[in-house]
Tab-separated table of C-alpha atoms and ligand atoms in Angstrom:
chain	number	residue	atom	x	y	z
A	1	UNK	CA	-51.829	-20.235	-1.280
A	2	UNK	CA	-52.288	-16.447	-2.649
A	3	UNK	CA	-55.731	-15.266	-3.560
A	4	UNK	CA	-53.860	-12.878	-6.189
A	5	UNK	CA	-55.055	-14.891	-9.711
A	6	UNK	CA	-58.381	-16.001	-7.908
A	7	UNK	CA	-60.955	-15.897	-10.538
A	8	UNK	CA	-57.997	-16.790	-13.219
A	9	UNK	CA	-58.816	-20.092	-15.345
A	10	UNK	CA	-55.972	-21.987	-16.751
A	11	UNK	CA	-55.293	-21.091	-19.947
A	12	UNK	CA	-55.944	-23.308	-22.807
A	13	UNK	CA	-55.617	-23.727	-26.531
A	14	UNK	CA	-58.855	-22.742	-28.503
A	15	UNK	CA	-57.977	-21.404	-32.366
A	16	UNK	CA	-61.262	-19.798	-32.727
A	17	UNK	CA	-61.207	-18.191	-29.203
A	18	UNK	CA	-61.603	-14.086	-29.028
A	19	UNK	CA	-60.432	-14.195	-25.836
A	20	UNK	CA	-57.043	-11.931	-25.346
A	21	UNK	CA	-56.532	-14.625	-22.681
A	22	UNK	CA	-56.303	-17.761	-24.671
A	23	UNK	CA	-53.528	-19.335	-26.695
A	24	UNK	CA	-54.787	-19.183	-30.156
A	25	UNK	CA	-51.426	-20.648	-32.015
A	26	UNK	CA	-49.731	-22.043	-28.705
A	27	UNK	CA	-50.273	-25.709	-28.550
A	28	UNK	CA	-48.072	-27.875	-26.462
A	29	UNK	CA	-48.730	-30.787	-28.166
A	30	UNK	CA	-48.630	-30.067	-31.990
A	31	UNK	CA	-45.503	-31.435	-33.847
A	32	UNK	CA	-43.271	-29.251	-35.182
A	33	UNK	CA	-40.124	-30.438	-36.722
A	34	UNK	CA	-40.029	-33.413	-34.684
A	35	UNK	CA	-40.648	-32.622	-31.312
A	36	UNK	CA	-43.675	-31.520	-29.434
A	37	UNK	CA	-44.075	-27.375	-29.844
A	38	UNK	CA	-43.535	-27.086	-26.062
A	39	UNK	CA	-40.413	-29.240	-26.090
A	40	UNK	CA	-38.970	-27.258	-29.040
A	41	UNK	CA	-40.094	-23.446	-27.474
A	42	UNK	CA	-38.959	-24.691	-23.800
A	43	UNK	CA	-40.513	-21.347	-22.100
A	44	UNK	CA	-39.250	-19.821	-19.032
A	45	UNK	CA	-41.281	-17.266	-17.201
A	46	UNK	CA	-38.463	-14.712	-15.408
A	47	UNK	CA	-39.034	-14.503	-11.208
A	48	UNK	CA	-37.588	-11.453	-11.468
A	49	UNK	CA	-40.031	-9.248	-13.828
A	50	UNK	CA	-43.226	-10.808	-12.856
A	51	UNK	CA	-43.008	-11.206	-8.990
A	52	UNK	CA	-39.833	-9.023	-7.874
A	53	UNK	CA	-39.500	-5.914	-9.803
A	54	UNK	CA	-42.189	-3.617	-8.038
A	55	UNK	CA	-43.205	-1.117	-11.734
A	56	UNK	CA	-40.546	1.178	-10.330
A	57	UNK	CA	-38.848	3.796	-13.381
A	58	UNK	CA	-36.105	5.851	-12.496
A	59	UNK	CA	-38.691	8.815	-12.190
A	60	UNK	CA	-40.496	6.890	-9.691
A	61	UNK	CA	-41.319	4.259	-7.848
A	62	UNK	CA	-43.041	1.580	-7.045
A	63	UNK	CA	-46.491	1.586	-8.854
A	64	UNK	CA	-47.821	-2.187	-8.224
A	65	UNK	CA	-49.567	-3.339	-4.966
A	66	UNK	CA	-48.686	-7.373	-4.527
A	67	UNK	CA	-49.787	-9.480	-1.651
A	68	UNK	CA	-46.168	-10.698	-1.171
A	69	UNK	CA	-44.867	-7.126	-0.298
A	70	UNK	CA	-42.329	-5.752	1.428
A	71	UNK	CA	-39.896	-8.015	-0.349
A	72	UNK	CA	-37.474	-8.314	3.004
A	73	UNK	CA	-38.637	-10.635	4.603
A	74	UNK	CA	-38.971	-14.657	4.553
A	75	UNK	CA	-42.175	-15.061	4.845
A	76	UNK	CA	-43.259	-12.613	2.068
A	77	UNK	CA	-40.488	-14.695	-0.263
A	78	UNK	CA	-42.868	-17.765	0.451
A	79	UNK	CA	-46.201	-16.048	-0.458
A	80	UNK	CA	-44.282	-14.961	-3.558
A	81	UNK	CA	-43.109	-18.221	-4.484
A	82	UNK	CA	-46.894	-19.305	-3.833
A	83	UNK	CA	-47.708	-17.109	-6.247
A	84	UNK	CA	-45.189	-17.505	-9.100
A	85	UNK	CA	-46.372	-21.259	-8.707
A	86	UNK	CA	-50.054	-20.490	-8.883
A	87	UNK	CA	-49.238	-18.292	-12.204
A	88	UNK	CA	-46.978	-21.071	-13.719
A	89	UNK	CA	-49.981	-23.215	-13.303
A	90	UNK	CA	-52.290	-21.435	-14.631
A	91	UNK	CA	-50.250	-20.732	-17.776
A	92	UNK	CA	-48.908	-24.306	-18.409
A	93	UNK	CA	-45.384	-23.111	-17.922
A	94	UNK	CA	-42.677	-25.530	-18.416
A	95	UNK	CA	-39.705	-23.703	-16.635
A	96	UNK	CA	-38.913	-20.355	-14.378
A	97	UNK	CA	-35.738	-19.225	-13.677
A	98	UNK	CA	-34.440	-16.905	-11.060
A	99	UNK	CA	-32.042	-14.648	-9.298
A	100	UNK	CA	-30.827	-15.496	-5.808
A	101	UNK	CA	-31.979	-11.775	-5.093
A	102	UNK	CA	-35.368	-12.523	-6.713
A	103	UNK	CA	-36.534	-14.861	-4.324
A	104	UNK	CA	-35.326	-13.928	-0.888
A	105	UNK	CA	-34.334	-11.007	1.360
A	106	UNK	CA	-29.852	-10.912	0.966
A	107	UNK	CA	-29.433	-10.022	5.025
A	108	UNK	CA	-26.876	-7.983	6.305
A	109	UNK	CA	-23.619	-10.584	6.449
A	110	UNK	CA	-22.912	-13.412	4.271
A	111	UNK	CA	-23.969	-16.155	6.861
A	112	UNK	CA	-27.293	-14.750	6.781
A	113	UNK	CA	-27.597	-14.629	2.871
A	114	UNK	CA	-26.448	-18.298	2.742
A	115	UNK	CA	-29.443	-19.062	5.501
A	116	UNK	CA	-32.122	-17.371	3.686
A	117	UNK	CA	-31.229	-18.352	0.212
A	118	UNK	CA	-31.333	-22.658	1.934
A	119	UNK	CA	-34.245	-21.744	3.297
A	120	UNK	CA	-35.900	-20.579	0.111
A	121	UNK	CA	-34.489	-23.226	-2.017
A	122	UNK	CA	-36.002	-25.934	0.155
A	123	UNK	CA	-39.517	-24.230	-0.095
A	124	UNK	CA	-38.935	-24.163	-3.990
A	125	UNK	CA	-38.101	-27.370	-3.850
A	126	UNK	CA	-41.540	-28.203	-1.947
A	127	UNK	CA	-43.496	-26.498	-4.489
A	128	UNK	CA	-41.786	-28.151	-7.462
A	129	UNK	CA	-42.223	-31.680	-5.823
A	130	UNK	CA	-46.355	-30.326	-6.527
A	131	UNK	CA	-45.941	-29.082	-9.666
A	132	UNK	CA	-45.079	-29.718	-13.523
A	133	UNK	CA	-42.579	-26.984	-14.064
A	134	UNK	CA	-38.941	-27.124	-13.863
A	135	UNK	CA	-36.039	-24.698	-13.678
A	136	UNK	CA	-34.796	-23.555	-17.124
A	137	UNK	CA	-31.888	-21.704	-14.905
A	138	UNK	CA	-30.650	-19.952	-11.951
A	139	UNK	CA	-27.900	-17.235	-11.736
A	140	UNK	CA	-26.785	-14.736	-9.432
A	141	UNK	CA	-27.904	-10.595	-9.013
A	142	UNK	CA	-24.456	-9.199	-8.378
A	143	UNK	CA	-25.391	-5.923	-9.755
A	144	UNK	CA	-27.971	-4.256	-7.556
A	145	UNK	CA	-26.394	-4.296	-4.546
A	146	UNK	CA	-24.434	-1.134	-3.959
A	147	UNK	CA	-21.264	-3.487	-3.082
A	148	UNK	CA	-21.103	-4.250	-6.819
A	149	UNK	CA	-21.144	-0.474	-7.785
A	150	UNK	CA	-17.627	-0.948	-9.267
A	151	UNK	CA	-17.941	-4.189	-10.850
A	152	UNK	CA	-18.506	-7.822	-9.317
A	153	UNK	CA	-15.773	-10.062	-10.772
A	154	UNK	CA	-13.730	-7.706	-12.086
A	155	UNK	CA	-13.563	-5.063	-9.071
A	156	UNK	CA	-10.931	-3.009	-7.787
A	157	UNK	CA	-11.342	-4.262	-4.206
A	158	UNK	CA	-10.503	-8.538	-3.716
A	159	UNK	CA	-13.397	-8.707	-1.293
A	160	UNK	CA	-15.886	-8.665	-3.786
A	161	UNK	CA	-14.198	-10.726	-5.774
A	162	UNK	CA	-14.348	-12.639	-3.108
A	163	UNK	CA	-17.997	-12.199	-2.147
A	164	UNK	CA	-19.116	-12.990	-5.674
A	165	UNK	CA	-16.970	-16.507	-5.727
A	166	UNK	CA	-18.978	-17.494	-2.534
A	167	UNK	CA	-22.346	-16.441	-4.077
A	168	UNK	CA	-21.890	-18.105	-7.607
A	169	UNK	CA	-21.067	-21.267	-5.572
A	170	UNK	CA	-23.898	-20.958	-2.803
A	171	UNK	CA	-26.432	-20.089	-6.389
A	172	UNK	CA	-24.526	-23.082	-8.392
A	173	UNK	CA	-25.370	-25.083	-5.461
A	174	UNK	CA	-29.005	-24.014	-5.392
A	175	UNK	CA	-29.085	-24.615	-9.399
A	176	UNK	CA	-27.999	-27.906	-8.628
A	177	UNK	CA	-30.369	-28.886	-6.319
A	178	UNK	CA	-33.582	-28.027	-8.070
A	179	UNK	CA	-32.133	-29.761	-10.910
A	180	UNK	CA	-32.112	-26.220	-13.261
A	181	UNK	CA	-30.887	-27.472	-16.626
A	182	UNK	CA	-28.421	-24.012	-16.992
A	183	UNK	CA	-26.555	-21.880	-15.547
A	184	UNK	CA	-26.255	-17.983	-16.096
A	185	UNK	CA	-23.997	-15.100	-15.790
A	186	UNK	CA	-24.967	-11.613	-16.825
A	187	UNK	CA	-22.233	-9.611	-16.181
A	188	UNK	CA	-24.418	-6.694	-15.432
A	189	UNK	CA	-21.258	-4.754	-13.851
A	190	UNK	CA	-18.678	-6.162	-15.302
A	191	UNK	CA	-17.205	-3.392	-17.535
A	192	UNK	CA	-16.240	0.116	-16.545
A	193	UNK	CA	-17.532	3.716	-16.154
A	194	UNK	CA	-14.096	5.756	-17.558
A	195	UNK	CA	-10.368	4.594	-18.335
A	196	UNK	CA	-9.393	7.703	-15.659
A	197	UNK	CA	-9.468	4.747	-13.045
A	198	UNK	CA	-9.597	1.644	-14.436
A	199	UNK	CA	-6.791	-1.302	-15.119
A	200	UNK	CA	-8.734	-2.731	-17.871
A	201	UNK	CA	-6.077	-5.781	-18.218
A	202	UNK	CA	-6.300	-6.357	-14.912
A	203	UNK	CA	-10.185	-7.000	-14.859
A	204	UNK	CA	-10.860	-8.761	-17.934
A	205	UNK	CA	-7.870	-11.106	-16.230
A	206	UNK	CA	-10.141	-11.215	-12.880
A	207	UNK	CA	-13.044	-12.060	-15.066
A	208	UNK	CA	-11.641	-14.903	-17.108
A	209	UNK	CA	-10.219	-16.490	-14.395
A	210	UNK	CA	-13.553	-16.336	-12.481
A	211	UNK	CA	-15.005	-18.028	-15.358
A	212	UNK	CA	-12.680	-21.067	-15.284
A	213	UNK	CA	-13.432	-21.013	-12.186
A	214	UNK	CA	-16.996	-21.513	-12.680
A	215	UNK	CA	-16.051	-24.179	-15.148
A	216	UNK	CA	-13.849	-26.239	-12.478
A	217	UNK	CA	-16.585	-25.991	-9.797
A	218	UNK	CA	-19.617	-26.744	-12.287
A	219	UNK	CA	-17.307	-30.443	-13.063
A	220	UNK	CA	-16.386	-30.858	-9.510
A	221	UNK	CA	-20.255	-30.847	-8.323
A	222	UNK	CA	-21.473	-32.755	-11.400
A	223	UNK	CA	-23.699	-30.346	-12.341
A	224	UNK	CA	-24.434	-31.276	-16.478
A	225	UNK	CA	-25.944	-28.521	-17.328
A	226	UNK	CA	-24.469	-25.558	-19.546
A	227	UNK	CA	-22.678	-22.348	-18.462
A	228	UNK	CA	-24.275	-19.688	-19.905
A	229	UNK	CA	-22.853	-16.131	-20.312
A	230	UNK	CA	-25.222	-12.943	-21.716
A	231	UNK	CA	-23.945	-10.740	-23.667
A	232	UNK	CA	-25.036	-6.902	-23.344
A	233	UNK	CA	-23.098	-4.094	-24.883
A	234	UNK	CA	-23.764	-1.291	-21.828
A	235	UNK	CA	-26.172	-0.478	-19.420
A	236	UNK	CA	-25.868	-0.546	-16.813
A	237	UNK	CA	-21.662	-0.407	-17.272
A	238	UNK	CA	-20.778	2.307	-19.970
A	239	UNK	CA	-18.123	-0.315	-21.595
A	240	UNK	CA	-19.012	-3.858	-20.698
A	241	UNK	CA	-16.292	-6.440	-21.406
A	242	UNK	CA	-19.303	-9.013	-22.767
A	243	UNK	CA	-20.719	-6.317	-25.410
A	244	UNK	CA	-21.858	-9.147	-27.856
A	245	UNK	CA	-21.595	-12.994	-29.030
A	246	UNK	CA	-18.423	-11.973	-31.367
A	247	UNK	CA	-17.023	-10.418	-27.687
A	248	UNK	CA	-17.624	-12.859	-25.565
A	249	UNK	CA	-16.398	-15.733	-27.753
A	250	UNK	CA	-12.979	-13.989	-27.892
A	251	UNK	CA	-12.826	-13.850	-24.169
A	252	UNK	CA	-14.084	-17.319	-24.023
A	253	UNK	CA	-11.208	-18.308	-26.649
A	254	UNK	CA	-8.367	-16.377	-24.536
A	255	UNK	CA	-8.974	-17.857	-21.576
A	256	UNK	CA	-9.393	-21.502	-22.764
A	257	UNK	CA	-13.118	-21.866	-22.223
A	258	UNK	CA	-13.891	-23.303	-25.527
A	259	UNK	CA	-16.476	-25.990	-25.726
A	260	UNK	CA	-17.216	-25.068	-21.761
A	261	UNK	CA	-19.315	-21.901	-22.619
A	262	UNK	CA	-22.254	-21.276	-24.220
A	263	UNK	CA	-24.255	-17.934	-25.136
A	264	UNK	CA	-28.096	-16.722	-23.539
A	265	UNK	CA	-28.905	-14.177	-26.254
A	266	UNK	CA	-31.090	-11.782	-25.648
A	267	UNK	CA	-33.502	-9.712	-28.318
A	268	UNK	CA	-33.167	-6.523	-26.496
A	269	UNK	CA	-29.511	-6.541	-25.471
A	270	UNK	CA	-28.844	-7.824	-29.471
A	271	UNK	CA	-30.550	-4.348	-30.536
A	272	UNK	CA	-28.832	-2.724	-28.087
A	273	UNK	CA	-25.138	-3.756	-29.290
A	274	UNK	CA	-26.603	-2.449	-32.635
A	275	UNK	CA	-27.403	-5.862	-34.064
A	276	UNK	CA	-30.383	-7.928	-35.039
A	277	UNK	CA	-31.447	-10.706	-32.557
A	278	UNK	CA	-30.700	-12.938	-35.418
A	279	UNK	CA	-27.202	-11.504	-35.979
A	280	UNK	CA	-26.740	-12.456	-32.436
A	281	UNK	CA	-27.844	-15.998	-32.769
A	282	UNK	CA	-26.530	-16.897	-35.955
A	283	UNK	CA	-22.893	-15.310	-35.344
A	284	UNK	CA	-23.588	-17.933	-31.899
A	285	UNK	CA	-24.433	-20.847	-33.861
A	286	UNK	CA	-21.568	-20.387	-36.581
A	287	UNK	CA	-19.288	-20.732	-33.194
A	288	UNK	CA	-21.067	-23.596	-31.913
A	289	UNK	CA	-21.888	-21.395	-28.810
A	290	UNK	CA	-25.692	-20.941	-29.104
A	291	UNK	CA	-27.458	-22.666	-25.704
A	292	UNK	CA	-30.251	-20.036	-24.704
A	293	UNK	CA	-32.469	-16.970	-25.241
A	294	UNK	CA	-33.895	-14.218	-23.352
A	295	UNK	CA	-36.808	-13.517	-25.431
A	296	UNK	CA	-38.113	-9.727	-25.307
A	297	UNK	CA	-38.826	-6.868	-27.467
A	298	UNK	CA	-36.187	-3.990	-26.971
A	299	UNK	CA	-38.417	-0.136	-28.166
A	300	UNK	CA	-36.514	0.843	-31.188
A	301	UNK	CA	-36.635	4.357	-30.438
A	302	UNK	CA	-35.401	4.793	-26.360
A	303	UNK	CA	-31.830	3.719	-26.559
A	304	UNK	CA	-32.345	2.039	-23.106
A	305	UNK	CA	-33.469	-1.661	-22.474
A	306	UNK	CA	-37.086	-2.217	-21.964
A	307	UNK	CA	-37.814	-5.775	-21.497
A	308	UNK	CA	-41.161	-5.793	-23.610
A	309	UNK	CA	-43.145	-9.096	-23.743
A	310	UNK	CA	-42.893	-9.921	-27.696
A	311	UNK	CA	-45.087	-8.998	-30.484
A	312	UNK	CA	-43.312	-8.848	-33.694
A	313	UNK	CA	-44.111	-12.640	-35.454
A	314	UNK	CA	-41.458	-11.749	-38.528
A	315	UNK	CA	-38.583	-10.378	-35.971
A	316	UNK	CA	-39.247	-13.746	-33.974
A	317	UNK	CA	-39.915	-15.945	-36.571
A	318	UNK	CA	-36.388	-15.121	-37.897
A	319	UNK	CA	-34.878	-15.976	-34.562
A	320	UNK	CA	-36.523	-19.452	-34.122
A	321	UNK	CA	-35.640	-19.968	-37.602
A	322	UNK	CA	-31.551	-19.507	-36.616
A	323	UNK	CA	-32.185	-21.797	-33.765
A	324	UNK	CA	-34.495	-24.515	-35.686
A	325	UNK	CA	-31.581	-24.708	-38.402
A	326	UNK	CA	-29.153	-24.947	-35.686
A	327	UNK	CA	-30.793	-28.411	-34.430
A	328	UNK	CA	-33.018	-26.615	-31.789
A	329	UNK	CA	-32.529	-26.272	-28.503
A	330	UNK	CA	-30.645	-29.069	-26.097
A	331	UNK	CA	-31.000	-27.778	-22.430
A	332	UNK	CA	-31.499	-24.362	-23.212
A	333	UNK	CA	-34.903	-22.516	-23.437
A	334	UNK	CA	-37.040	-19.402	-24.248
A	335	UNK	CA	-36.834	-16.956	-21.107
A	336	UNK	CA	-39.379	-14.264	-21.270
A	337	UNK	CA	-37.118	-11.841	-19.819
A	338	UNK	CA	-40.306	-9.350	-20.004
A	339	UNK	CA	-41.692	-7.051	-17.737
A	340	UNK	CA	-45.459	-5.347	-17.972
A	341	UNK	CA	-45.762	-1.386	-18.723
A	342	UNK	CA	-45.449	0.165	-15.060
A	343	UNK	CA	-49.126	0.797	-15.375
A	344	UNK	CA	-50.682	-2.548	-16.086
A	345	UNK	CA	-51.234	-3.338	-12.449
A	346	UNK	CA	-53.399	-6.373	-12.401
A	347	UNK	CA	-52.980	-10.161	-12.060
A	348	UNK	CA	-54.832	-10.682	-15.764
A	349	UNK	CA	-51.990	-8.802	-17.609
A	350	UNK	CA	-48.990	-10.426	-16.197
A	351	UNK	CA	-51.138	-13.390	-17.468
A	352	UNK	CA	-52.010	-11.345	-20.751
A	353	UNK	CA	-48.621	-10.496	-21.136
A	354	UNK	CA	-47.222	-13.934	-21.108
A	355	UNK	CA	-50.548	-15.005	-23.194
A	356	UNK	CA	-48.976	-13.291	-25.666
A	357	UNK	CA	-45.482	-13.669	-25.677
A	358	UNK	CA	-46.178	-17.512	-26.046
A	359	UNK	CA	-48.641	-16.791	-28.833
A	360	UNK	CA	-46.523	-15.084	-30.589
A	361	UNK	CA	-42.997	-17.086	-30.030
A	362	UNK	CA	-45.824	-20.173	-31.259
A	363	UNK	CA	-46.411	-18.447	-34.400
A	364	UNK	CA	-42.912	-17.757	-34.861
A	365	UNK	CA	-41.622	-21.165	-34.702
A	366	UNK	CA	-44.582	-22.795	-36.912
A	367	UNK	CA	-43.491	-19.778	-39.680
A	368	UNK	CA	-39.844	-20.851	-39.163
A	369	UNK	CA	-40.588	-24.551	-39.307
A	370	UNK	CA	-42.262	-23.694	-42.563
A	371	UNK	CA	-39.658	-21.763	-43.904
A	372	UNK	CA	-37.111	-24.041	-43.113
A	373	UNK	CA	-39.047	-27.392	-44.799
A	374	UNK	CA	-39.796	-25.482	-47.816
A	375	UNK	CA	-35.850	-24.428	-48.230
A	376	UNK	CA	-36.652	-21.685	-50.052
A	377	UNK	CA	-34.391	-19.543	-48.277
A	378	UNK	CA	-31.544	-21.922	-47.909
A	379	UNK	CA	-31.659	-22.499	-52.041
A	380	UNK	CA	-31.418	-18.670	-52.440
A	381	UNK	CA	-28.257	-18.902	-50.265
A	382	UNK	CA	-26.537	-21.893	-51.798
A	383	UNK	CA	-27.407	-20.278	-55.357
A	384	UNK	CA	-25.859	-17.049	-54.223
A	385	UNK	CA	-22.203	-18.796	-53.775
A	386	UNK	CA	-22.502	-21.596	-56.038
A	387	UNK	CA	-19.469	-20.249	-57.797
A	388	UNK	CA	-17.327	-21.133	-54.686
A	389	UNK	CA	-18.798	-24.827	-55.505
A	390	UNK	CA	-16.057	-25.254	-58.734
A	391	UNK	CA	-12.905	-26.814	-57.820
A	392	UNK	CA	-10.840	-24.054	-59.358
A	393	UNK	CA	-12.774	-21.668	-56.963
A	394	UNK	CA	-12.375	-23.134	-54.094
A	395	UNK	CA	-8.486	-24.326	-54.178
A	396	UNK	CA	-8.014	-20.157	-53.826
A	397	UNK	CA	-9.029	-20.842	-50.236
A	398	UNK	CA	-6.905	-23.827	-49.493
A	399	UNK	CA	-4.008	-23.491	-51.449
A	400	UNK	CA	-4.090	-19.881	-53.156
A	401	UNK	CA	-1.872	-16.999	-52.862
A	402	UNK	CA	-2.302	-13.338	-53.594
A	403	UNK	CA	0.388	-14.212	-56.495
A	404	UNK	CA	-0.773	-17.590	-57.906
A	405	UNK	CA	-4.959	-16.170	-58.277
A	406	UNK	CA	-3.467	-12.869	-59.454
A	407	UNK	CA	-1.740	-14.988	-62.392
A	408	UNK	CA	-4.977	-16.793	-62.960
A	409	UNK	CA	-6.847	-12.937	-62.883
A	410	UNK	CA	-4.741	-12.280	-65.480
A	411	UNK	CA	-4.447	-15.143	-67.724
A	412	UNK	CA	-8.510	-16.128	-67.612
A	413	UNK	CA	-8.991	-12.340	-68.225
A	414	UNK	CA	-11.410	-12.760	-64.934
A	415	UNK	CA	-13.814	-9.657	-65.063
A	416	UNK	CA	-16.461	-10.176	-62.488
A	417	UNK	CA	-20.634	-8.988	-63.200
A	418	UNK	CA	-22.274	-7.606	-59.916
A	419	UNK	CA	-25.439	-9.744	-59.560
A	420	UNK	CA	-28.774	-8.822	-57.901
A	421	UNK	CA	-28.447	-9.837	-53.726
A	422	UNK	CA	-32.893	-9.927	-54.517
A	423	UNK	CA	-33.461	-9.017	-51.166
A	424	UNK	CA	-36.913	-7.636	-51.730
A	425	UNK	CA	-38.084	-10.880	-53.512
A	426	UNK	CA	-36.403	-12.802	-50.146
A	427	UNK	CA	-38.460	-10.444	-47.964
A	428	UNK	CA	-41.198	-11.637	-50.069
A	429	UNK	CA	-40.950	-15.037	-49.755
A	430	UNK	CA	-40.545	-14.355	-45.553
A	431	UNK	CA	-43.916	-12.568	-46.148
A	432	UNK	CA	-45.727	-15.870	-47.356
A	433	UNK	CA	-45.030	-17.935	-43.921
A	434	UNK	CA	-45.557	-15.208	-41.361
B	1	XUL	C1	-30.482	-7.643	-17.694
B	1	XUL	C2	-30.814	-9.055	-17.962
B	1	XUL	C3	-30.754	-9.962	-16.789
B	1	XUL	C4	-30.257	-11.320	-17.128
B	1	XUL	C5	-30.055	-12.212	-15.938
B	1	XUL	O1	-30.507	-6.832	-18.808
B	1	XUL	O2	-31.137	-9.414	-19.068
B	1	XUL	O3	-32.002	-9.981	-16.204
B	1	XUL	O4	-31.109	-11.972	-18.018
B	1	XUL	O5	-29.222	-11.638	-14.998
B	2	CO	CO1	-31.662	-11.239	-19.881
């Protein structure tokens, strides 16, 4: 027990509430297409933001004061998982997920990591035994440590190669045992700083086979859950080898990892590759590759990635409506990969800030659910290629040539008329539901 949310009541659903701590459009048990609201949003609060990461910038450091610090030892990772279980409570949360770095000290040797990460797992365990929520997934940090500084798979130097293997398996493992329904890899380091030094072949090759690797071991321990990579086009590696969706299905292609590997998109790393989350998720579901999301809000101006909570209802209600049309999610989730503003320093707004987030992924869906029932958008679509619906029309794609359709250009006299794309009257129609 913490005394950190004392004074905290579980949240609850009240639509006429003016509280900025009650869910006004979040409510568990409303249908929405089917399925209970929570079993279609599947949240995720992140370890990592709310209970690890200290409000440090790279201007300066640490800014919050938690009961549960210094972070390096064991019995400080137990007050902090104390805590992370009081705040799931209080919020209703169906799933966390975690790095092995979020929720215990690494030690100085391997031996040592492997000891403190059992010993945490088992006290997780404990605390989920008492508790409601689940693990949505668990990965592994191998980019903070300065032994990752040139990459973790795909390093110059075999030890770390090496190293990372044995901590994939000791976090797979882990996974495993509190029965987390995914499994993630961010390749934070995985890419390179400058050509100058780097065998590019070479690591993408170390990579891939790591990843089959993963595959074999995930089948050999009968873990059922999904592999998960995340794309991010750079920061922190200036050229990352999993820049986006359309990236990382290539790689998953050449190295024979189809139907193996699925995608956790993320809003902010989406804007950062220069795409729209919804880009992102529908190039994933065209592929058959969409499992996850790390929901956030990336700033639009800084360039960098900022791991807002989410507040834009149209930019998410597009999302949930890719996913929703893509048959919803299986094992995967929403993962508020979201951190607070380095100066909102108390217990009420890391419950404010997922408050909020949930509010407004709720509103989201119900818009998308909406959207999607009343097909408007979909009959836009279908009317916009209808012409590919004639059989003439669509023998060009299975049995044309440039020679045959240029005869047919020629003899039908075919002169096409540039039609309105109506995007503004689309944008309209959006406007109506959200
Ligand atoms: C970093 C990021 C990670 C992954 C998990 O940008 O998104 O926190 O979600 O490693
Ligand atoms: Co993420």
């Amino acid at each position: 027990m913490t005394n950190f949310f004392d004074g905290i009541a579980p949240v609850i659903y009240n639509p006429t509430s003016d509280s900025d701590l009650a869910f006004r459009h979040y409510n568990p048990d409303e249908m929405v297409m089917g399925k209970r609201m929570e079993d279609q949003l599947r949240f995720a609060v992140a370890y990592w933001h709310s209970f690890a990461w200290e409000g440090g910038d790279p201007f300066g450091g640490r800014t919050f004061e938690r009961p549960w610090y210094p972070q390096d030892n064991m019995a400080n990772a137990k007050l902090k998982a104390d805590a992370a279980f009081e705040m799931f409570d209080i919020l209703g949360q169906p799933y966390f997920c975690f790095h092995d770095a979020d929720i215990c000290p690494g030690g100085s040797n391997f031996a040592e990591y492997k000891r403190n990460l059992e010993e945490i797992i088992d006290y997780l365990a404990e605390k989920m035994e008492g508790s409601s929520t689940k693990l949505l997934w668990g990965t592994a940090n191998m980019f903070t440590d300065r032994r990752f500084m040139s990459g973790a798979a795909t390093n110059p130097d075999p030890d770390v190669f090496a190293w990372c293997a044995a901590t994939v398996k000791s976090c797979m493992d882990a996974t495993l045992k509190l029965g987390g329904q995914n499994y993630v890899l961010w390749g934070g380091r995985e890419g390179y700083e400058t050509l100058l030094n780097t065998d590019l072949v070479k690591e993408r090759n170390q990579a891939g086979r790591f990843l089959q690797m993963v595959v074999e071991y995930k089948k050999k321990i009968g873990f059922d859950g999904l592999i998960l990579i995340e794309p991010k086009p750079q920061e922190p590696s200036k050229h990352q080898y999993d820049y986006d969706v359309n990236t990382v299905y290539s790689f998953i292609k050449e190295f024979d990892l189809e139907g193996e590997v699925a995608m956790n998109i993320e809003q902010g790393h989406a804007i950062l590759a220069g795409h729209s989350f919804e880009h992102e998720l529908a190039m994933a579901a065209a592929f058959g590759i969409l499992g996850s999301i790390d929901m956030n809000k990336n700033d639009y101006q800084s360039g960098w990635d900022t791991d807002q909570f989410p507040t834009n209802v149209p930019e998410v209600a597009l999302a949930y409506y890719e996913i929703l049309k893509s048959g919803g999610f299986t094992t995967g989730g929403t993962n508020f990969d979201a951190k607070l503003r380095r100066q909102s320093l108390d217990a009420e707004d890391l419950i404010a800030g997922h408050v909020g987030a949930m509010d407004v992924c709720a509103r989201g869906l119900k818009a998308a659910a909406a959207m999607l029932e009343d097909g408007g958008l979909e009959a836009a679509r279908d009317a916009r290629y209808a012409g590919w619906d004639t059989d003439v029309n669509k023998a060009m794609l299975t049995s044309g040539t440039l020679e045959s359709i240029a005869a047919r250009v020629e003899a039908e006299d075919i002169n096409p008329q540039p039609r309105s794309g109506r995007q503004e009257r689309l944008e309209n129609y959006i406007n109506r539901f959200v």
